[in-house]
XYZ file of C-alpha atoms in Angstrom:
297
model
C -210.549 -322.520 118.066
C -212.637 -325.287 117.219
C -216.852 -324.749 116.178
C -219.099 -327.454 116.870
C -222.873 -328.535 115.438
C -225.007 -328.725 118.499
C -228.675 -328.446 119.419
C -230.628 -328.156 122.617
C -234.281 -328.690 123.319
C -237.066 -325.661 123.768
C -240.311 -326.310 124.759
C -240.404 -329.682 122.725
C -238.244 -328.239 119.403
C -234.342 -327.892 119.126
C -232.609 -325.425 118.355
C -229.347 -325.358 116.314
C -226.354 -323.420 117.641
C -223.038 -323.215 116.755
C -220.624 -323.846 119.925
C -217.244 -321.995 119.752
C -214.142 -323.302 122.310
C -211.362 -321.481 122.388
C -207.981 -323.406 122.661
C -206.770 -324.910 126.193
C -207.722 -327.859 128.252
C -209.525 -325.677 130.900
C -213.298 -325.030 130.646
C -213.779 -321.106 129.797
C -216.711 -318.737 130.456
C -219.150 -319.094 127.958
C -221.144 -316.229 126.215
C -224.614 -316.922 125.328
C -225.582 -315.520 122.067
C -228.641 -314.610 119.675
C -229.985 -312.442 117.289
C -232.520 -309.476 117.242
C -235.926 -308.629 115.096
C -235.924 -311.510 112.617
C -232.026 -312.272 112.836
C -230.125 -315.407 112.918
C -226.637 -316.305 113.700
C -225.522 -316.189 110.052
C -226.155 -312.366 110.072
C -222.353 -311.382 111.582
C -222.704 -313.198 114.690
C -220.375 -315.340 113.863
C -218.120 -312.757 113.943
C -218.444 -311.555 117.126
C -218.370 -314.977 118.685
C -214.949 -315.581 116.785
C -213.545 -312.349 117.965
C -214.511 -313.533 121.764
C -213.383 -316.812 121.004
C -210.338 -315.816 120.147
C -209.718 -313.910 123.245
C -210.634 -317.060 125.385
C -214.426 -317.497 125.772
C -216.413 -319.964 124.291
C -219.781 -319.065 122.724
C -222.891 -320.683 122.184
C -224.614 -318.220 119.245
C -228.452 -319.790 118.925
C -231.195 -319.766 116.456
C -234.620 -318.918 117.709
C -237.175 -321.158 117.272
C -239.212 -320.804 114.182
C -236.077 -319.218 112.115
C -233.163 -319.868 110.805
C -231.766 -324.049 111.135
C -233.921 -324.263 114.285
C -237.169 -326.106 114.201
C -240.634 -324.674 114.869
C -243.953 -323.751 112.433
C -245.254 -321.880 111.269
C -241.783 -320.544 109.823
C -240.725 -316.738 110.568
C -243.432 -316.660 114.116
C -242.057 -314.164 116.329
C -242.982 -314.318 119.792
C -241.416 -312.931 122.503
C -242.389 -315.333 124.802
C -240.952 -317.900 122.899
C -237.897 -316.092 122.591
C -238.059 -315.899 126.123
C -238.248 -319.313 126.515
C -235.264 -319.898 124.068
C -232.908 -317.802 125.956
C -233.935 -319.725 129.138
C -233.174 -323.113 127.153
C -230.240 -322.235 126.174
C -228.811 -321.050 129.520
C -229.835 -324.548 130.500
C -228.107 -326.142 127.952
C -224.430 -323.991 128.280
C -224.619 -324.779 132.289
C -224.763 -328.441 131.670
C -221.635 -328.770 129.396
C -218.710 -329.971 130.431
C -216.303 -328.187 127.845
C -217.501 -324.845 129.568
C -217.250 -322.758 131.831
C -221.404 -322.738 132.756
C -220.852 -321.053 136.201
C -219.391 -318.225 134.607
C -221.864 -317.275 132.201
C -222.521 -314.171 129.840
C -225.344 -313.372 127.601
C -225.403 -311.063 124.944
C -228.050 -309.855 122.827
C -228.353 -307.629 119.936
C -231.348 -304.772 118.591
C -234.627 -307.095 119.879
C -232.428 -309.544 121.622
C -230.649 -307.138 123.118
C -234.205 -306.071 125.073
C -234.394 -310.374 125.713
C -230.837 -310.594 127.876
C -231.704 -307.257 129.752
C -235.340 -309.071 130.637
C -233.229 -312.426 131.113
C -230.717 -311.206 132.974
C -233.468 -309.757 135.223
C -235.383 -312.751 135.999
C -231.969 -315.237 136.262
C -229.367 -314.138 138.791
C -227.077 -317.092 138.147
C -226.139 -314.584 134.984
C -222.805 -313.281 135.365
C -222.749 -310.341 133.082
C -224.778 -309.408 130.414
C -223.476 -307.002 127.105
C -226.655 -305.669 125.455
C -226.351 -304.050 121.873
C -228.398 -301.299 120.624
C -231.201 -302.696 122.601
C -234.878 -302.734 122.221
C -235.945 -301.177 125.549
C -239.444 -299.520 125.429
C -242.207 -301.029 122.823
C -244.010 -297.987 122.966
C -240.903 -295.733 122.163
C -240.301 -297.814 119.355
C -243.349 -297.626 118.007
C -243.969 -294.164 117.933
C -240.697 -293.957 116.101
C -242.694 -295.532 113.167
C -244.376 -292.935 110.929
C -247.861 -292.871 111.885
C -249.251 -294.222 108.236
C -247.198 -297.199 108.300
C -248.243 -298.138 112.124
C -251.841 -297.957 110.714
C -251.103 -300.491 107.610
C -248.452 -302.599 109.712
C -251.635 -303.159 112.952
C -254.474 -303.743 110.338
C -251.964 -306.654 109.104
C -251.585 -307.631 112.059
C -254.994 -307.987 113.416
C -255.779 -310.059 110.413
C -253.051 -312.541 111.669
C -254.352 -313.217 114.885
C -257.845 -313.295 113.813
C -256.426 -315.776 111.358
C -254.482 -317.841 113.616
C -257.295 -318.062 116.354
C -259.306 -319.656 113.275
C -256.095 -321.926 111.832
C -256.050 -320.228 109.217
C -252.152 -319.777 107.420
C -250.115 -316.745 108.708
C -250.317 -312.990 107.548
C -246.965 -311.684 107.097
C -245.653 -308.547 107.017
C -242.073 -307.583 106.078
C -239.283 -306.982 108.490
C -237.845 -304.158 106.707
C -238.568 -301.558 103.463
C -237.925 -298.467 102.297
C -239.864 -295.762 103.679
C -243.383 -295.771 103.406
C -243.407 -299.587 103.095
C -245.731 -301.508 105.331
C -242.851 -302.913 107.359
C -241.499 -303.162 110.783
C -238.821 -301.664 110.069
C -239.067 -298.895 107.062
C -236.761 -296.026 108.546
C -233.951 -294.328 105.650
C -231.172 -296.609 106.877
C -233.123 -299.921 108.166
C -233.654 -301.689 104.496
C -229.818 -301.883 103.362
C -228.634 -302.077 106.637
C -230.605 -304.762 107.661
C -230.025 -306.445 104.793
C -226.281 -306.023 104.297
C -226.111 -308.460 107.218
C -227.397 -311.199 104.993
C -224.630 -313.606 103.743
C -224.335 -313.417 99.862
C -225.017 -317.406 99.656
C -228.709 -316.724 101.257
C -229.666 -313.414 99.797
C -231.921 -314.573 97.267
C -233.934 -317.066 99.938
C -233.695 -314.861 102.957
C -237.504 -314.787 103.947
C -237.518 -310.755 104.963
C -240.934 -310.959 106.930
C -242.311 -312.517 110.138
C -246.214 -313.273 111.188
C -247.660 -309.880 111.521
C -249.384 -310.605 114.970
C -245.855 -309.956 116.340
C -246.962 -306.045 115.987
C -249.176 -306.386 118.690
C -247.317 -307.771 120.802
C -244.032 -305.304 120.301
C -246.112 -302.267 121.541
C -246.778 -304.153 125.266
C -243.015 -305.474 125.560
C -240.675 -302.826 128.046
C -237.200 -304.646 129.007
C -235.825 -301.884 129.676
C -238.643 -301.186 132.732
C -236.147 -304.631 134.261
C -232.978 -302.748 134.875
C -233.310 -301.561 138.040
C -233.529 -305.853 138.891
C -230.555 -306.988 137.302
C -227.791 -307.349 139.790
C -224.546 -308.460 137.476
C -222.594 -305.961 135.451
C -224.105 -305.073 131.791
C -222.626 -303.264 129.077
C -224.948 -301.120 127.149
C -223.559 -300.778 123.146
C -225.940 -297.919 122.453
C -225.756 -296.181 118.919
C -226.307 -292.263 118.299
C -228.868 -292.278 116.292
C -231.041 -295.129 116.354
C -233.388 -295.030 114.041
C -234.882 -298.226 115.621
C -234.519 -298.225 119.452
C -234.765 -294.538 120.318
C -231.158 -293.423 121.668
C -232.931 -291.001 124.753
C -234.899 -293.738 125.780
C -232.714 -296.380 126.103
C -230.084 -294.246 127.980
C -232.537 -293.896 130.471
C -233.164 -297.315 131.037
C -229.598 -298.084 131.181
C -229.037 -295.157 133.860
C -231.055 -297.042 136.070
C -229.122 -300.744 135.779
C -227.163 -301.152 139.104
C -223.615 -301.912 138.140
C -224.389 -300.766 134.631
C -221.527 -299.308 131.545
C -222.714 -297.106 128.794
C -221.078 -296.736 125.605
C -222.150 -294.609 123.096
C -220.916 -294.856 119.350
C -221.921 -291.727 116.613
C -223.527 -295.286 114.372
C -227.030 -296.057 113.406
C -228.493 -299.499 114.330
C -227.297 -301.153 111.373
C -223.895 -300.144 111.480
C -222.654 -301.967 114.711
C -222.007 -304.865 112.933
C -219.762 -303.857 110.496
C -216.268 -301.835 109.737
C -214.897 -298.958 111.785
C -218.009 -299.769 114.276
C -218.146 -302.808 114.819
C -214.324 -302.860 115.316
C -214.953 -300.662 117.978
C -217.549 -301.659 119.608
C -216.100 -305.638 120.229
C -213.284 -304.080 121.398
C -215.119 -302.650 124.108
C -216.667 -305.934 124.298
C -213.921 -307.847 124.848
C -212.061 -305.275 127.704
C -215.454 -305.159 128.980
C -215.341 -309.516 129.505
C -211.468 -309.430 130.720
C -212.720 -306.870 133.378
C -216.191 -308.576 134.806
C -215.076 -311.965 133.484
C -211.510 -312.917 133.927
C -210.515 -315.727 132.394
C -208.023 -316.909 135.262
């Protein structure tokens, strides 16, 4: 397989991606690919994409805007409809190529992102299947997973942002994840080393662990999973038992409600997926999942 530098435009920024073709002279289906709360394609994607890869679909695994190589400020500003807006882009930009396979086209999306394909996927019915991870379905499910305490000190943070930003003043951050009790988006037992065993070892000690804390008030009004019922391709739903993060009941009955939807179920928390036993698993399933909706011939 060869992996290519490449960048597409957003809303007047580029993104970076990384483009993965498989071997052959024929264009294969491409999977779209990004990141959830925070994440960016350093944090195992790439090893997902090189497992597809290697079973004959090229990937294009993006950074949003505002994180990782992509361009964007203020740094680490979460906002779904940028995010939105990115997927969209980058859609765009996979159709157009000529070393691809654009009309047959996959997105996948992991934790928050995996909430962005199923809205996506909803909205864009030249989508040809869609594999959503552990997804982020239901804001206010998610947030009433959060103990009660930290929701308090994670919105006051939060409303100091936006009053901030409607001013210009800098950003108020808050952190992505923490132990418990920690004024963080994420603070459950598991989320803190789980999260952050996905960081590689040669950007631990920079990896900025927070985001603009406005992004809490807009997390509590976003429902992707409330799309389902719209999207008309096939979608895998990767959905861990328990989630600490996006509420296992919940999403299951979201993804009841998909069409031509699959349900797996793995006995992992959120932050396992990626890793190990589970994550050889689960891109198994994947992968038979792509052969079957997504034949390569």
């Amino acid at each position: 397989m060869r992996r290519l530098d490449v960048m597409f435009p957003s809303e007047g920024c580029e993104c970076v991606a990384w483009l993965y073709l498989p071997e052959g002279t024929r264009p294969a289906p491409v999977v779209v690919m990004a990141h959830g709360l925070g994440g960016t394609r350093e944090m195992r994607l790439d090893a997902f994409a090189q497992r597809f890869c290697e079973a004959g679909y090229a990937c294009l695994v993006f950074d949003y805007r505002h994180f990782g190589g992509s361009e964007g400020e203020p740094r680490q500003l979460l906002d779904v409809t940028k995010q939105l807006q990115d997927w969209k882009a980058a859609i765009a930009f996979a159709r157009m190529r000529a070393d691809v396979d654009g009309s047959r086209l996959v997105i996948w999306g992991t934790s928050f992102g995996g909430g962005h394909v199923l809205t996506t996927a909803a909205d864009n019915h030249q989508v040809t299947a869609v594999i959503s991870q552990c997804p982020f379905t239901d804001g206010m499910a998610s947030s009433f997973a959060v103990p009660p305490w930290t929701y308090i000190k994670v919105t006051a943070r939060a409303m100091r942002d936006q009053l901030g930003a409607w001013l210009g003043a800098a950003p108020v951050t808050v952190a992505l994840v923490g132990k418990p009790g920690a004024t963080a988006l994420m603070a459950a037992p598991d989320a803190e080393s789980g999260y952050l065993q996905l960081v590689p070892k040669h950007s631990a000690a920079t990896f900025p662990n927070f985001v603009a804390a406005r992004f809490a008030l807009q997390i509590i009004r976003y429902f992707p999973g409330h799309k389902t019922p719209r999207i008309t391709c096939p979608v895998l739903f990767c959905i861990c038992d328990p989630d600490t993060v996006a509420p296992t009941y919940t999403t299951l009955r979201h993804a009841l409600r998909a069409p031509k939807g699959e349900i797996k179920c793995y006995p992992y928390g959120h932050f396992d997926i990626y890793v190990g036993e589970a994550f050889e698993r689960v891109v198994h399933d994947q992968i038979s999942f792509l052969r079957r909706t997504v034949p390569l011939n």
